[in-house]
CSV table of C-alpha atoms and ligand atoms in Angstrom, one decimal:
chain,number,residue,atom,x,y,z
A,1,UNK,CA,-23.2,-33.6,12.9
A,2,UNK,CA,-21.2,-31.3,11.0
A,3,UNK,CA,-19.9,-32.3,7.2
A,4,UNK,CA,-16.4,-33.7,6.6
A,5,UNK,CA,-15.2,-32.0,4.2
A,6,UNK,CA,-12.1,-32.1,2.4
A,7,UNK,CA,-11.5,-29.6,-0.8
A,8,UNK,CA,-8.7,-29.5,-3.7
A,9,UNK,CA,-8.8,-26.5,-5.0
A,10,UNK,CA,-5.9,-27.0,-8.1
A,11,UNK,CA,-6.1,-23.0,-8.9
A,12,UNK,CA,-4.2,-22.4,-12.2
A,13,UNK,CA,-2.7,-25.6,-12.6
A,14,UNK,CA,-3.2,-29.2,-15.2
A,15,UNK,CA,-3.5,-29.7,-18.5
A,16,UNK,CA,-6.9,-31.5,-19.7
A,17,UNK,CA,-4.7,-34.8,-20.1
A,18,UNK,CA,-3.0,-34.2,-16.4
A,19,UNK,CA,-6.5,-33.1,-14.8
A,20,UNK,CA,-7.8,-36.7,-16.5
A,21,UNK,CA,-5.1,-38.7,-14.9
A,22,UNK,CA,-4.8,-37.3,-11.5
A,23,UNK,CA,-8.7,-37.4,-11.3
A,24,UNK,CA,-8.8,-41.3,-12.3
A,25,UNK,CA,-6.2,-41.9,-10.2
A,26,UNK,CA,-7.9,-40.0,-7.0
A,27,UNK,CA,-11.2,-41.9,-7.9
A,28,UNK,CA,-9.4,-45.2,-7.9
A,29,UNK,CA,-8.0,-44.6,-4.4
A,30,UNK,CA,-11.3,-42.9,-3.0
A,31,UNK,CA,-13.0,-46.2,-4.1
A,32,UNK,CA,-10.4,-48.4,-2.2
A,33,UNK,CA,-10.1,-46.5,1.1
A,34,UNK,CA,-12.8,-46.0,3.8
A,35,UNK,CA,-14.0,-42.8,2.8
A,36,UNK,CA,-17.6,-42.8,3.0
A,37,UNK,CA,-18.0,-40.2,5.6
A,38,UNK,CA,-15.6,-37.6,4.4
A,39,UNK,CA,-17.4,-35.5,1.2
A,40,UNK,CA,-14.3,-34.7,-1.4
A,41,UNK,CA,-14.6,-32.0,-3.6
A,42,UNK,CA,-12.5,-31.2,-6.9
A,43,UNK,CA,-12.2,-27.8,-8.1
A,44,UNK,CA,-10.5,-27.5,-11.4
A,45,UNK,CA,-10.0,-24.6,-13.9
A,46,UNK,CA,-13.9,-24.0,-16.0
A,47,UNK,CA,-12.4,-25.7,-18.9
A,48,UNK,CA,-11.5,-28.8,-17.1
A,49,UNK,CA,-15.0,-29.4,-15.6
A,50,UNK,CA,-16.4,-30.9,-18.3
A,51,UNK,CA,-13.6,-33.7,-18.2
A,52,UNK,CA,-13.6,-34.0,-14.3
A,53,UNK,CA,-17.9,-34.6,-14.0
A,54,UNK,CA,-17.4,-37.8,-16.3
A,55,UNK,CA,-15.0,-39.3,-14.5
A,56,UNK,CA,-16.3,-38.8,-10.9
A,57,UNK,CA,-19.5,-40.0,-12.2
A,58,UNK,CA,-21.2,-42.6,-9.3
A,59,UNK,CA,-19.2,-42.3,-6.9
A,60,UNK,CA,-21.3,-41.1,-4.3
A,61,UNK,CA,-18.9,-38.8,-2.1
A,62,UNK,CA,-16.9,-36.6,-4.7
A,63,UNK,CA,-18.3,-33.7,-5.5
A,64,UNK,CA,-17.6,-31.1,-8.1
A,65,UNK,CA,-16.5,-27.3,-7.6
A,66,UNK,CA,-15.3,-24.5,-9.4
A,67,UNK,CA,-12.6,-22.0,-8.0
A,68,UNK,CA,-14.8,-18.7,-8.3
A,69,UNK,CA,-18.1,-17.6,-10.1
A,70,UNK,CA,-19.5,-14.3,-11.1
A,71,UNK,CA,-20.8,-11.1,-9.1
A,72,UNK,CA,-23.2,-10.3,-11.4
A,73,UNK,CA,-26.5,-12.8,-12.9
A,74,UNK,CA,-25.4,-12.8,-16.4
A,75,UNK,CA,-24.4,-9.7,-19.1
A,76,UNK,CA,-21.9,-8.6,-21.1
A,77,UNK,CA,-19.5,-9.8,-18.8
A,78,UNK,CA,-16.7,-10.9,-21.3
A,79,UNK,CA,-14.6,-13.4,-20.2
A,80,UNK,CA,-17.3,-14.3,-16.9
A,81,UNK,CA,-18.5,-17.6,-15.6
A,82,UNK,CA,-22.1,-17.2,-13.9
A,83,UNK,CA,-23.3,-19.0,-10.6
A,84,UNK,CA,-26.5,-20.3,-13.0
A,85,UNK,CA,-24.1,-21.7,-15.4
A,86,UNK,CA,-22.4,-23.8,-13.1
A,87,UNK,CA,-25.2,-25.2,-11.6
A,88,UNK,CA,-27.2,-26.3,-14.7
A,89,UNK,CA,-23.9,-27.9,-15.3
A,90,UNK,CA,-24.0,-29.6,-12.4
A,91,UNK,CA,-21.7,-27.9,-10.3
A,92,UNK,CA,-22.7,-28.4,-6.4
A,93,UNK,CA,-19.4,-26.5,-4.6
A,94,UNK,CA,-18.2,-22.9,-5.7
A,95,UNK,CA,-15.2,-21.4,-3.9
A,96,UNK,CA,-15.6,-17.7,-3.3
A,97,UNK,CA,-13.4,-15.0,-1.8
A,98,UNK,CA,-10.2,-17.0,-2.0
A,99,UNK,CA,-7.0,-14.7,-0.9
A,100,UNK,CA,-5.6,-15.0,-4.2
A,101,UNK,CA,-8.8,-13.3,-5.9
A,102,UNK,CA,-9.2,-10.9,-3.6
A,103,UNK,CA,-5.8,-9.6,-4.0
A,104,UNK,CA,-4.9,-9.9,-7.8
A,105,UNK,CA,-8.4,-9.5,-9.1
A,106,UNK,CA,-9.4,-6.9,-6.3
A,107,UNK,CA,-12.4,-8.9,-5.0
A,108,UNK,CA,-14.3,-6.8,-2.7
A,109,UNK,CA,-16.0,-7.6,0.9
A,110,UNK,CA,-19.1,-6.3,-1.1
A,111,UNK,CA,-18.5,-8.4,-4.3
A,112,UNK,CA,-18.5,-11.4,-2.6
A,113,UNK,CA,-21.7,-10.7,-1.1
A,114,UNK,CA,-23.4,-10.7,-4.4
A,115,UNK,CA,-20.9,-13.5,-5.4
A,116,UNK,CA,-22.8,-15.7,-2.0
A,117,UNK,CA,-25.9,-14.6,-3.3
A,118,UNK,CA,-25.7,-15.6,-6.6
A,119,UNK,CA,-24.5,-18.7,-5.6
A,120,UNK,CA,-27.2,-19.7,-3.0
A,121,UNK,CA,-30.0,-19.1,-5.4
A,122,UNK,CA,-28.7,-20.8,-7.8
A,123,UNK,CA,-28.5,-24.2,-4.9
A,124,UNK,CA,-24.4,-24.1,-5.0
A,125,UNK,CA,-22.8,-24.6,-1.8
A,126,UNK,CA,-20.2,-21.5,-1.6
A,127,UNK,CA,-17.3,-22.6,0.4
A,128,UNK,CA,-16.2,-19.0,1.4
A,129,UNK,CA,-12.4,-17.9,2.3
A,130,UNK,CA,-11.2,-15.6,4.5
A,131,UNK,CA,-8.1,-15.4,6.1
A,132,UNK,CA,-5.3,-12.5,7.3
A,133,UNK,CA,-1.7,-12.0,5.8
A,134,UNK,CA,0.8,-12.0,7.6
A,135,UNK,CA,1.2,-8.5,8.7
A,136,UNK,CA,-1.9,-8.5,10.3
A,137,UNK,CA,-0.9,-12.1,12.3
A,138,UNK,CA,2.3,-10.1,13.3
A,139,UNK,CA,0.8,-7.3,14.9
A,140,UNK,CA,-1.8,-9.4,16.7
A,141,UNK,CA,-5.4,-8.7,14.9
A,142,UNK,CA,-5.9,-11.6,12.9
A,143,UNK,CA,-9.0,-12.4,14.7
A,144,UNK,CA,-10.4,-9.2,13.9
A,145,UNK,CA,-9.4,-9.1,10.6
A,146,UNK,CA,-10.9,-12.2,10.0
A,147,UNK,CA,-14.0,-11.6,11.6
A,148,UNK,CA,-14.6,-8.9,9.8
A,149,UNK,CA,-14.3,-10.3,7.0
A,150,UNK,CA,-17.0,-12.9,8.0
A,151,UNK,CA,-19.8,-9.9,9.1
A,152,UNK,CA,-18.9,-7.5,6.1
A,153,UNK,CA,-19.5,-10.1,3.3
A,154,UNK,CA,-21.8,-12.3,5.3
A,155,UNK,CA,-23.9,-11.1,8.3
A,156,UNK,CA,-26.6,-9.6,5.8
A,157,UNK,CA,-28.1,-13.4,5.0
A,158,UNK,CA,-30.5,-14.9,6.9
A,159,UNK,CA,-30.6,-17.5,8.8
A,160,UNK,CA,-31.5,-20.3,6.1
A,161,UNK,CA,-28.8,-19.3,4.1
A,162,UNK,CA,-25.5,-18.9,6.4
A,163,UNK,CA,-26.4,-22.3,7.6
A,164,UNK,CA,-25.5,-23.6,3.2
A,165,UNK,CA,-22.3,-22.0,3.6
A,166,UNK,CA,-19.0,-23.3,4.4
A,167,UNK,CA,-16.0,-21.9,5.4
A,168,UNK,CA,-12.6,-21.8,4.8
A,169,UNK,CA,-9.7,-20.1,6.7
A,170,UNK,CA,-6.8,-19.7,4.6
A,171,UNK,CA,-4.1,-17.8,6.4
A,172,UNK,CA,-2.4,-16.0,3.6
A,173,UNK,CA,1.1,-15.9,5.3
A,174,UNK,CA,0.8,-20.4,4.9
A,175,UNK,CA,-0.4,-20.7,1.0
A,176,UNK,CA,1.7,-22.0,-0.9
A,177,UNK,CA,4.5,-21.3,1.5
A,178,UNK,CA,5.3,-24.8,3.0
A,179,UNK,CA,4.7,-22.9,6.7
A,180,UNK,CA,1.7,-24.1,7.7
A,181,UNK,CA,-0.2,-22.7,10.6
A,182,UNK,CA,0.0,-24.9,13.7
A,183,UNK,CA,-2.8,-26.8,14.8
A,184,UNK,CA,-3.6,-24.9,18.0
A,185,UNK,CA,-3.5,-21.7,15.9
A,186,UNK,CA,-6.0,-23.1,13.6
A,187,UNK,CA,-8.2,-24.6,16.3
A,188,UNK,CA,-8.0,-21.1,17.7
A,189,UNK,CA,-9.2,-19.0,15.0
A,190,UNK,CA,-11.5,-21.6,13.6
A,191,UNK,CA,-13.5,-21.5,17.5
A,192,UNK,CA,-12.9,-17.5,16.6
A,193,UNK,CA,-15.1,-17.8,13.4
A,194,UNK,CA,-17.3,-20.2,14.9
A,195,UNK,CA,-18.2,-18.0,18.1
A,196,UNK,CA,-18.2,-14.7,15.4
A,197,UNK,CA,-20.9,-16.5,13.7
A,198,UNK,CA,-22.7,-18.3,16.9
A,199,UNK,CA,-22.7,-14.2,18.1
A,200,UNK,CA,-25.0,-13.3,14.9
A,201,UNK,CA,-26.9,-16.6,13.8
A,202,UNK,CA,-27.2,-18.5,17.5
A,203,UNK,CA,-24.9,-21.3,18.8
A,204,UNK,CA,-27.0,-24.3,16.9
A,205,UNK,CA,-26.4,-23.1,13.3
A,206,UNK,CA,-22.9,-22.3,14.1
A,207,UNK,CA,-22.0,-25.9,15.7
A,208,UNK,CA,-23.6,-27.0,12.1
A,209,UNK,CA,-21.3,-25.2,9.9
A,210,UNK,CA,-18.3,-27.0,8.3
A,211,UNK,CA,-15.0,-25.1,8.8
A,212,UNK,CA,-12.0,-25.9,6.9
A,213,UNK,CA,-8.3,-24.9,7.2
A,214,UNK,CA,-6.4,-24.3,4.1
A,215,UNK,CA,-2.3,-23.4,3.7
A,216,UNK,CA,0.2,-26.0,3.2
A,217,UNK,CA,-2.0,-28.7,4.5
A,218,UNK,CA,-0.1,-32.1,3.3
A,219,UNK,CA,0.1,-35.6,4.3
A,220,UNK,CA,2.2,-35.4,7.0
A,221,UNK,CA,0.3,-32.3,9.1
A,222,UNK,CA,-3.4,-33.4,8.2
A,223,UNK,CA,-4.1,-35.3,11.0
A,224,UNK,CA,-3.0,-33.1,13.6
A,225,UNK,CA,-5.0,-30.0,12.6
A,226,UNK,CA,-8.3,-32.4,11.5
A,227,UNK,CA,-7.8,-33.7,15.0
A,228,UNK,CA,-9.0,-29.9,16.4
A,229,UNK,CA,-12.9,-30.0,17.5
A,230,UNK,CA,-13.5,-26.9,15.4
A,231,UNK,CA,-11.3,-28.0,12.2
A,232,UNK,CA,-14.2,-29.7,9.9
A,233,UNK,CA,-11.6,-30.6,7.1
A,234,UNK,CA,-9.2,-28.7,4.2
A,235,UNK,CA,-9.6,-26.7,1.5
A,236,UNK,CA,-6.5,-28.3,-0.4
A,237,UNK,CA,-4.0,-26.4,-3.0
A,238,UNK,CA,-0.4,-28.2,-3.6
A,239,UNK,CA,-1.1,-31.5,-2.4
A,240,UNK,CA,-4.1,-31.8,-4.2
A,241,UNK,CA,-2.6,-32.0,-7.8
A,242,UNK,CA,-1.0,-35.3,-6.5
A,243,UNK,CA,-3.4,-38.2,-6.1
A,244,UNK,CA,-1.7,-40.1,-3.3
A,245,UNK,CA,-1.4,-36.7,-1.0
A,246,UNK,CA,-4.6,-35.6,-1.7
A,247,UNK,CA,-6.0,-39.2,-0.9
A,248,UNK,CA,-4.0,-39.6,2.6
A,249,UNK,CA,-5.4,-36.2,3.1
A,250,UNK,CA,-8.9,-37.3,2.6
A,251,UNK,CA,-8.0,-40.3,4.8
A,252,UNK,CA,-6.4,-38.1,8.1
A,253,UNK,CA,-9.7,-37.7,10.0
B,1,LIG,P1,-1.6,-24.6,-0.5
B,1,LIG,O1,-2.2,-25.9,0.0
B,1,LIG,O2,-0.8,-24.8,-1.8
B,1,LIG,O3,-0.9,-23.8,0.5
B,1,LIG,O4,-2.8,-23.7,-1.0
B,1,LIG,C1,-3.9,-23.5,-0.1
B,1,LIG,C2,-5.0,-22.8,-0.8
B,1,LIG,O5,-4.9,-21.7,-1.2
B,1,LIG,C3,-6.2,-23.6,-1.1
B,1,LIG,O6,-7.2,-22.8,-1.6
């Protein structure tokens, strides 16, 4: 049975004080809905962390994550967060590859291959992102795109490691846009990325790896796409910095 995953990923976003409140208040709803089987992870800014692991404390199904680590072990890095540091901290997710890394901070195919590493011997579960803008949707190789992605940073792990990752497609052309991809398209690619990674690994460990859909995903189109066979869940930006979204979210499977 593949994970449930659902993912708030708040990017740039919260003040300690707002982080606090909209974490108590998502704790207070997870407790009171039926939410066992789904696993929720929160990935705030490094400096919120500290504030966030306190107050999700015992409650067996949320998860902490950060929103990116470092390429390299450790170093005079200035300004760096390693995969070692977050998980002596206690860190179990780590986002890596997201769109909006790759295309302001120049985040390489290669990179994140050490970035995967890093994380996986360190025992972090990278949820990875990939995902094509929209140029590449318009002209018809998205799937392409996107598997390449997948074998360029990826396809050199072995076996027992792909099978720790999870992934995330984020179409770039539906972040933060409000135009979310439609449920068949994201049933289509995530069977694309499934099949990619069945073609390298073998069908078993791909039918055991959580894929989730990110880009506008809100209340009110949730169920829809997490009602796809190959959609394992969301990797959450907007609607996550509001508890009540985020939670009927986390409720839509
Ligand atoms: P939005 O949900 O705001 O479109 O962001 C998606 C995303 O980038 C999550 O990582």
């Amino acid at each position: 049975m593949r994970k449930k995953i659902v993912a708030g990923n708040w990017k740039m976003n919260l003040t300690q004080t707002e982080g606090q409140k909209l974490t108590s208040e998502i704790v207070n709803m997870i407790k009171d809905e039926s939410t066992q089987d789904v696993t929720v992870v929160l990935n705030p800014p490094f400096v919120h962390l500290q504030a966030v692991k306190k107050l999700i404390e015992g409650v067996n199904n949320i998860y902490l994550g950060a929103q990116n680590c470092s390429d390299k072990a450790s170093g005079a890095y200035t300004g760096e967060i390693s995969a070692s540091m977050l998980a002596s901290f206690g860190v179990s997710y780590v986002i890596i590859g997201h769109s909006e890394r790759r295309e302001y901070f120049g985040e390489t195919n290669s990179m994140l291959t050490d970035k995967v590493k890093l994380a996986l011997e360190n025992g972090l579960t990278p949820i990875f992102c990939c995902g094509e803008p929209l140029d590449i949707r318009e002209n018809g190789t998205h799937a392409a795109y996107v598997t390449n992605q997948l074998s360029e940073s990826l396809f050199g792990l072995e076996e027992q490691d792909i099978k720790r990752l999870v992934i995330a497609y984020e179409p770039i052309w539906a972040i933060g846009t409000g135009k979310t991809a439609s449920s068949d398209q994201a049933q289509e690619m995530h069977a694309t990325i499934r099949e990619h990674l069945a073609s390298k690994y073998g069908k078993e460990i791909a039918e055991n790896m959580s894929i989730l859909y990110g880009g506008s995903c809100k209340p009110d189109n949730a169920k829809d796409i997490f009602s796809k066979p190959d959609v394992d869940g969301g990797l959450i930006g907007g609607a996550s910095l509001k508890s009540r979204d985020f939670t009927d979210i986390v409720t839509s499977f």
